[in-house]
Amino acid sequence: MNLRGVAAIYRFEMARWRRTLWQSLVAPVITTALYFLVFGSAIGSRMSDMAGIDYGSFIVPGLILLSVLTQSISNASFGIYFPKFTGTIYEILSAPLSPFETVSAYVGAAATKSVILALVTLLTATLFVDVEVQHPALMLLFLVLIALGFCLLGFFIGLLANNFEQLQFVPLLVVTPLTFLGGVFYSVSALAEPWRTVTLVNPIIYLVSGYRWTFYGVADVPLGASILGMMLTILVPLAAITWIFRTGYKLKN
Amino acid sequence: MNVLEIENLRKVYAGGFEALKGIDLTIRKGEIFALLGPNGAGKTSLISIVCGIVTKSGGTVRVHGHDIESDYRAAREHVGLVPQELTTDAFETVWDTVRFTRGLFGKPGDDAYLEDLLKRLTLWDKRKSRMMELSGGMKRRVMIAKALSHEPDILFLDEPTAGVDVELRRDMWELVRSLRSGGTTIILTTHYIDEAEEMADRVGVIRKGEIVALGEKDELMRRMGRKTLKIFLETPLNAIPPSLSDWDVHLDDDGSTLCYDFDGHAEESGIPRLMRRLDESDIAWKDLTTRQSSLEDIFVTLVNEEKQA
């Protein structure tokens, strides 16, 4: 295994992140803090509890995931698309690195950024609302799994993308709406039928529900379904990436 | 000893374009091999496949006996590539980008080696500069430094002097020679025939995905080269006189120069008889000269054959 090669890419990606810290960390944290301020402190104080939890506290896990999902896709897709765009991808392709090592380095770096972002966002949330984490180890585990899954999805998008607009399409027009409709601001039980059933088609609901369970012990869907959702979030893009590296599609042709 | 063995290498791109049509080629240790060919001939496709950037459609490629697919790690460790385009990360410093490439190839950090490398390429003073701050020539040197950072013994140079000034071009040639003297095998593609003529030990000409000429540069020039006798006439001719129809002659310079192409290695060049025939035909001449065809002439001939084909 070429661990030095993996470390070189990982360090390179983290250095790029540090160079753009305002854009990649400060801006999303401030945006999420505004959600806490508006929906948590201002509007939340006038709203009734959600699933027995203070509304401001209820939205914290979902808002963290909103930020993690979009940033995971953006970081990972940009990480691999930019070398394709500038042409420096030749170095990666000609190095003695296996596809697994290459993906591990890029996705590992992107997931690291997402986990740091989530933890900073969580700390920021405690400034505005009361936050309880009943299962801290599982909270971290789920966070890592979800970040990995969406970084893999981002990496896949970066491999396929032909321009910068395509990079933004999925996080802005697919993931963000699905996350907003995925139980970030409300419990599924608060919806009337048929919307309560329809919303279960949204895969994000399983992630938000599972992640919120690690905080407050309440969930909209069974925990097993959430774990299955996390596994699929990892396995589906992983299979697609494996196919791209095997065939060279959009990469070596 | 062969460091690179290519057998029946084929490449068909997704759109159906056949870039390589069964290339057979071996590269010997320590030589400078120049791959010549017009645009779209398949030079970059060939290099890209060997380096792992493009997948092949068929055939085998072995680097030091290691197959580039089944044993790609061992194969790639031997190879450094300087691509045609100046593709660099604009925000990285020279030092960081060179260290990055060494790391990619799994080599442990060796600052002493990298310092020596940058000094040899006159980049040491620029080590803290970001890539965006460098001139085109400096960037080209950085690309070479990156390619050599993991100490490969085979270096591919894809159009190394394209778009560089004359001085830098000469510097590049010197650098290539010094690398070869250090034991590195050099494979370069170029449009500049004089570059190949100046540096290469062996030359291959690729045309439409096929190698159409291959051999030692000097031997190739002897084999494929022709000599031309130029006879400068006292009075220009309108047409070749029938009395000279036994010779392969043509008029140049508005009829004031009679050119005779002949095989310089043939036992009978035909020149004495031609000169006598000129006297007999009362065609006066004032001067004459002979010229050996260059590698460029050979190249142009091969490319013209393509156009006529």
XYZ file of N, CA and C in Angstrom, chain A residues 87-240:
462
model
N -5.757 20.009 -15.266
C -4.887 19.055 -15.954
C -3.902 18.364 -15.028
N -3.837 18.782 -13.765
C -2.866 18.161 -12.855
C -3.274 16.738 -12.461
N -4.423 16.293 -12.919
C -4.868 14.918 -12.635
C -3.866 13.908 -13.195
N -3.067 14.332 -14.192
C -2.096 13.409 -14.777
C -1.156 12.850 -13.719
N -0.859 13.688 -12.716
C 0.056 13.244 -11.663
C -0.550 12.118 -10.842
N -1.822 12.277 -10.543
C -2.503 11.275 -9.727
C -2.609 9.971 -10.503
N -2.966 10.089 -11.785
C -3.176 8.886 -12.591
C -1.872 8.150 -12.885
N -0.781 8.898 -12.966
C 0.488 8.252 -13.313
C 1.263 7.799 -12.075
N 0.756 8.106 -10.886
C 1.443 7.697 -9.654
C 1.099 6.247 -9.325
N 1.978 5.562 -8.602
C 1.685 4.172 -8.225
C 0.667 4.097 -7.089
N -0.520 4.554 -7.378
C -1.612 4.573 -6.404
C -2.758 3.713 -6.935
N -3.341 2.889 -6.070
C -4.513 2.121 -6.490
C -5.733 3.037 -6.431
N -6.805 2.668 -7.130
C -8.037 3.468 -7.021
C -8.492 3.609 -5.573
N -8.373 2.542 -4.798
C -8.789 2.599 -3.389
C -7.980 3.651 -2.634
N -6.678 3.681 -2.893
C -5.819 4.665 -2.195
C -6.181 6.090 -2.607
N -6.411 6.269 -3.901
C -6.759 7.607 -4.390
C -8.066 8.085 -3.768
N -9.071 7.206 -3.796
C -10.375 7.587 -3.238
C -10.257 7.813 -1.733
N -9.530 6.944 -1.050
C -9.362 7.100 0.411
C -8.770 8.458 0.747
N -7.767 8.872 -0.029
C -7.089 10.141 0.269
C -8.036 11.326 0.079
N -8.685 11.371 -1.070
C -9.571 12.516 -1.358
C -10.795 12.515 -0.447
N -11.430 11.350 -0.341
C -12.656 11.272 0.468
C -12.313 11.413 1.953
N -11.200 10.840 2.358
C -10.782 10.978 3.760
C -10.570 12.433 4.136
N -9.921 13.184 3.255
C -9.689 14.609 3.536
C -11.008 15.371 3.569
N -11.864 15.090 2.604
C -13.149 15.801 2.560
C -13.995 15.468 3.782
N -13.974 14.195 4.198
C -14.755 13.790 5.378
C -14.187 14.433 6.646
N -12.885 14.547 6.711
C -12.261 15.215 7.874
C -12.772 16.645 7.989
N -12.795 17.335 6.853
C -13.274 18.726 6.849
C -14.726 18.778 7.327
N -15.537 17.829 6.847
C -16.961 17.835 7.205
C -17.159 17.583 8.693
N -16.369 16.646 9.249
C -16.513 16.335 10.677
C -16.084 17.544 11.517
N -14.999 18.201 11.121
C -14.565 19.412 11.848
C -15.653 20.472 11.765
N -16.201 20.640 10.569
C -17.278 21.622 10.387
C -18.465 21.302 11.293
N -18.828 20.024 11.358
C -19.973 19.618 12.186
C -19.712 19.903 13.660
N -18.509 19.604 14.109
C -18.205 19.798 15.529
C -18.158 21.293 15.882
N -17.622 22.092 14.974
C -17.598 23.542 15.216
C -19.029 24.087 15.222
N -19.849 23.566 14.295
C -21.252 23.997 14.241
C -21.977 23.604 15.535
N -21.676 22.406 16.014
C -22.308 21.938 17.260
C -21.922 22.850 18.430
N -20.647 23.174 18.496
C -20.191 24.072 19.568
C -20.880 25.430 19.461
N -21.010 25.909 18.220
C -21.668 27.204 18.005
C -23.129 27.135 18.448
N -23.773 25.994 18.183
C -25.189 25.835 18.543
C -25.390 25.986 20.046
N -24.415 25.495 20.814
C -24.559 25.566 22.279
C -24.573 27.008 22.782
N -24.124 27.939 21.945
C -24.168 29.361 22.334
C -25.587 29.912 22.255
N -26.433 29.267 21.445
C -27.779 29.802 21.196
C -28.888 28.982 21.859
N -28.710 27.653 21.881
C -29.775 26.786 22.412
C -29.154 25.715 23.300
N -30.028 25.056 24.099
C -29.557 23.939 24.922
C -29.432 22.698 24.039
N -28.274 22.064 24.120
C -28.047 20.858 23.313
C -27.628 19.720 24.239
N -28.276 18.568 24.023
C -27.929 17.381 24.809
C -27.493 16.296 23.833
N -26.414 15.592 24.162
C -25.993 14.469 23.320
C -26.028 13.215 24.185
N -27.083 12.409 23.998
C -27.257 11.218 24.844
C -26.279 10.100 24.480
N -25.927 10.023 23.201
C -25.033 8.938 22.744
C -23.866 9.565 21.965
N -22.903 10.134 22.684
C -21.830 10.867 21.987
C -20.999 10.006 21.033
N -20.719 8.755 21.442
C -19.901 7.898 20.564
C -20.655 7.601 19.272
N -21.951 7.279 19.414
C -22.743 7.000 18.213
C -22.953 8.270 17.387
N -23.062 9.403 18.092
C -23.199 10.681 17.363
C -21.985 10.881 16.446
N -20.797 10.610 16.999
C -19.578 10.754 16.191
C -19.526 9.708 15.076
N -19.888 8.471 15.419
C -19.851 7.398 14.418
C -20.802 7.702 13.260
N -22.041 8.076 13.600
C -23.020 8.385 12.550
C -22.549 9.579 11.712
N -21.975 10.547 12.399
C -21.485 11.738 11.692
C -20.413 11.342 10.664
N -19.493 10.483 11.107
C -18.417 10.050 10.203
C -19.000 9.260 9.039
N -19.930 8.354 9.329
C -20.511 7.535 8.253
C -21.261 8.397 7.236
N -22.054 9.340 7.751
C -22.831 10.203 6.844
C -21.882 11.082 6.022
N -20.863 11.614 6.685
C -19.893 12.454 5.963
C -19.189 11.634 4.888
N -18.785 10.400 5.237
C -18.121 9.533 4.248
C -19.033 9.283 3.052
N -20.287 8.965 3.335
C -21.238 8.672 2.266
C -21.395 9.834 1.305
N -21.563 11.022 1.855
C -21.783 12.176 0.976
C -20.486 12.675 0.335
N -19.361 12.406 0.972
C -18.085 12.717 0.308
C -17.884 11.778 -0.879
N -18.262 10.511 -0.712
C -18.170 9.575 -1.843
C -19.091 10.024 -2.977
N -20.280 10.482 -2.592
C -21.207 10.984 -3.621
C -20.593 12.206 -4.319
N -19.992 13.079 -3.534
C -19.348 14.265 -4.104
C -18.201 13.885 -5.028
N -17.415 12.908 -4.607
C -16.286 12.447 -5.427
C -16.797 11.908 -6.766
N -17.881 11.158 -6.689
C -18.492 10.608 -7.908
C -18.954 11.744 -8.830
N -19.581 12.748 -8.230
C -20.039 13.900 -9.032
C -18.842 14.605 -9.665
N -17.779 14.756 -8.877
C -16.566 15.409 -9.396
C -15.952 14.647 -10.555
N -16.012 13.326 -10.503
C -15.476 12.513 -11.601
C -16.305 12.689 -12.872
N -17.620 12.821 -12.684
C -18.507 12.910 -13.853
C -18.609 14.312 -14.430
N -18.429 15.332 -13.569
C -18.736 16.716 -13.963
C -17.896 17.178 -15.147
N -18.541 17.932 -16.009
C -17.829 18.529 -17.143
C -17.560 20.014 -16.929
N -18.237 20.616 -15.964
C -18.005 22.031 -15.687
C -18.403 22.338 -14.235
N -18.108 23.572 -13.816
C -18.353 23.935 -12.419
C -19.854 23.972 -12.098
N -20.656 24.296 -13.086
C -22.100 24.358 -12.846
C -22.640 22.981 -12.446
N -22.128 21.956 -13.124
C -22.579 20.603 -12.793
C -22.165 20.191 -11.381
N -21.050 20.742 -10.909
C -20.615 20.447 -9.536
C -21.632 20.948 -8.527
N -22.222 22.105 -8.818
C -23.136 22.746 -7.878
C -24.560 22.215 -7.967
N -24.851 21.543 -9.070
C -26.234 21.139 -9.318
C -26.799 20.252 -8.203
N -26.093 19.177 -7.884
C -26.622 18.219 -6.899
C -26.702 18.830 -5.492
N -25.625 19.461 -4.978
C -25.751 19.996 -3.613
C -26.812 21.086 -3.495
N -26.935 21.936 -4.499
C -27.868 23.057 -4.375
C -29.302 22.692 -4.737
N -29.452 21.916 -5.803
C -30.802 21.665 -6.310
C -31.375 20.298 -5.941
N -30.550 19.444 -5.380
C -31.075 18.130 -4.973
C -30.949 17.955 -3.457
N -29.728 18.065 -2.955
C -29.503 17.740 -1.537
C -30.135 18.780 -0.605
N -29.962 20.058 -0.908
C -30.510 21.088 -0.016
C -32.038 20.991 0.081
N -32.768 20.923 -1.033
C -34.229 20.765 -0.900
C -34.622 19.494 -0.162
N -33.939 18.377 -0.475
C -34.281 17.119 0.193
C -34.012 17.207 1.697
N -32.945 17.934 2.052
C -32.625 18.063 3.479
C -33.670 18.926 4.179
N -34.053 20.029 3.531
C -35.096 20.882 4.119
C -36.391 20.083 4.309
N -36.678 19.195 3.337
C -37.907 18.381 3.426
C -37.653 17.064 4.156
N -36.450 16.928 4.720
C -36.078 15.662 5.351
C -36.146 15.692 6.857
N -36.966 16.565 7.395
C -37.180 16.546 8.836
C -36.201 17.376 9.640
N -35.508 18.297 8.976
C -34.578 19.173 9.711
C -35.365 20.084 10.646
N -36.465 20.652 10.142
C -37.202 21.665 10.920
C -38.471 21.113 11.571
N -38.791 19.863 11.291
C -40.023 19.314 11.864
C -39.883 17.804 12.028
N -40.772 17.282 12.844
C -40.827 15.831 12.999
C -41.816 15.291 11.974
N -41.542 14.119 11.449
C -42.439 13.507 10.465
C -43.833 13.316 11.075
N -43.853 13.057 12.351
C -45.142 12.812 13.014
C -46.021 14.059 13.014
N -45.403 15.225 12.756
C -46.187 16.459 12.723
C -46.921 16.633 11.398
N -46.558 15.790 10.418
C -47.185 15.905 9.094
C -48.485 15.108 9.057
N -49.410 15.615 8.238
C -50.646 14.870 8.030
C -50.449 13.905 6.874
N -51.265 12.852 6.834
C -51.239 11.960 5.667
C -51.823 12.687 4.466
N -51.400 12.502 3.216
C -50.467 11.461 2.807
C -48.991 11.896 2.928
N -48.740 13.152 3.349
C -47.371 13.659 3.337
C -46.454 12.895 4.295
N -47.066 12.369 5.360
C -46.254 11.598 6.308
C -45.659 10.375 5.608
N -46.455 9.724 4.749
C -45.943 8.547 4.015
C -45.034 8.965 2.863
N -45.454 10.015 2.166
C -44.668 10.473 1.000
C -43.254 10.871 1.424
N -43.146 11.505 2.567
C -41.844 12.014 2.995
C -40.849 10.890 3.298
N -41.387 9.674 3.526
C -40.488 8.543 3.815
C -39.706 8.096 2.579
N -40.116 8.606 1.410
C -39.357 8.302 0.183
C -38.035 9.068 0.173
N -38.014 10.155 0.906
C -36.815 11.004 0.952
C -35.725 10.319 1.785
N -34.584 9.953 1.163
C -33.551 9.218 1.919
C -32.943 10.034 3.068
N -32.998 11.362 2.940
C -32.365 12.203 3.965
C -33.076 12.036 5.318
N -34.362 11.748 5.275
C -35.128 11.646 6.523
C -34.541 10.572 7.438
N -34.021 9.499 6.835
C -33.458 8.397 7.631
C -32.152 8.836 8.311
N -31.403 9.671 7.624
C -30.136 10.134 8.182
C -30.389 11.127 9.315
N -31.288 12.080 9.053
C -31.582 13.109 10.062
C -32.181 12.457 11.305
N -33.090 11.520 11.069
C -33.755 10.855 12.197
C -32.735 10.098 13.057
N -31.875 9.331 12.398
C -30.870 8.556 13.139
C -29.911 9.465 13.889
N -29.519 10.523 13.221
C -28.556 11.436 13.858
C -29.213 12.150 15.041
N -30.487 12.535 14.871
C -31.174 13.217 15.983
C -31.351 12.265 17.169
N -31.539 10.982 16.859
C -31.687 9.989 17.934
C -30.450 9.975 18.844
N -29.258 10.146 18.256
C -28.038 10.128 19.076
C -27.997 11.327 20.026
N -28.758 12.373 19.711
C -28.789 13.552 20.574
C -29.841 13.402 21.674
N -31.088 13.099 21.235
C -32.208 13.190 22.177
C -32.937 11.859 22.412
N -32.505 10.814 21.692
C -33.139 9.516 21.900
C -34.508 9.390 21.262
N -34.885 10.346 20.397
C -36.166 10.247 19.686
C -35.895 10.160 18.189
N -36.737 9.385 17.492
C -36.524 9.189 16.059
C -37.843 9.102 15.321
N -37.847 9.534 14.069
C -39.047 9.452 13.233
C -39.195 8.079 12.595
N -38.046 7.427 12.357
C -38.075 6.091 11.729
C -37.231 5.163 12.606
N -37.422 3.857 12.471
C -36.624 2.929 13.291
C -35.122 3.145 13.085
N -34.366 2.956 14.165
C -32.919 3.185 14.100
C -32.258 2.281 13.054
N -32.761 1.056 12.951
C -32.198 0.121 11.973
C -32.321 0.658 10.555
N -33.466 1.308 10.275
C -33.659 1.881 8.929
C -32.658 3.009 8.693
N -32.377 3.770 9.752
C -31.402 4.856 9.608
C -30.011 4.303 9.324
N -29.659 3.243 10.050
C -28.319 2.646 9.834
C -28.231 2.067 8.422
N -29.327 1.419 7.980
C -29.350 0.889 6.617
C -29.186 2.028 5.603
N -29.854 3.146 5.869
C -29.735 4.319 4.991
C -28.298 4.815 4.917
N -27.629 4.838 6.067
C -26.223 5.284 6.081
C -25.346 4.332 5.280
N -25.593 3.047 5.422
C -24.792 2.063 4.685
C -24.989 2.233 3.173
N -26.257 2.418 2.783
C -26.537 2.595 1.350
C -25.909 3.880 0.825
N -25.898 4.907 1.685
C -25.287 6.183 1.289
C -23.818 5.997 0.965
N -23.198 5.033 1.629
C -21.775 4.763 1.361
C -21.627 3.805 0.176
N -22.424 2.744 0.182
C -22.195 1.668 -0.792
C -22.563 2.051 -2.225
N -23.640 2.818 -2.387
C -24.078 3.137 -3.758
C -23.036 3.995 -4.500
N -22.607 5.127 -3.932
C -21.575 5.883 -4.662
C -20.249 5.140 -4.762
N -19.952 4.304 -3.761
C -18.704 3.527 -3.813
C -18.715 2.582 -5.012
N -19.861 1.955 -5.242
C -19.975 1.041 -6.393
C -19.824 1.818 -7.702
N -20.408 3.015 -7.740
C -20.322 3.827 -8.965
C -18.875 4.268 -9.216
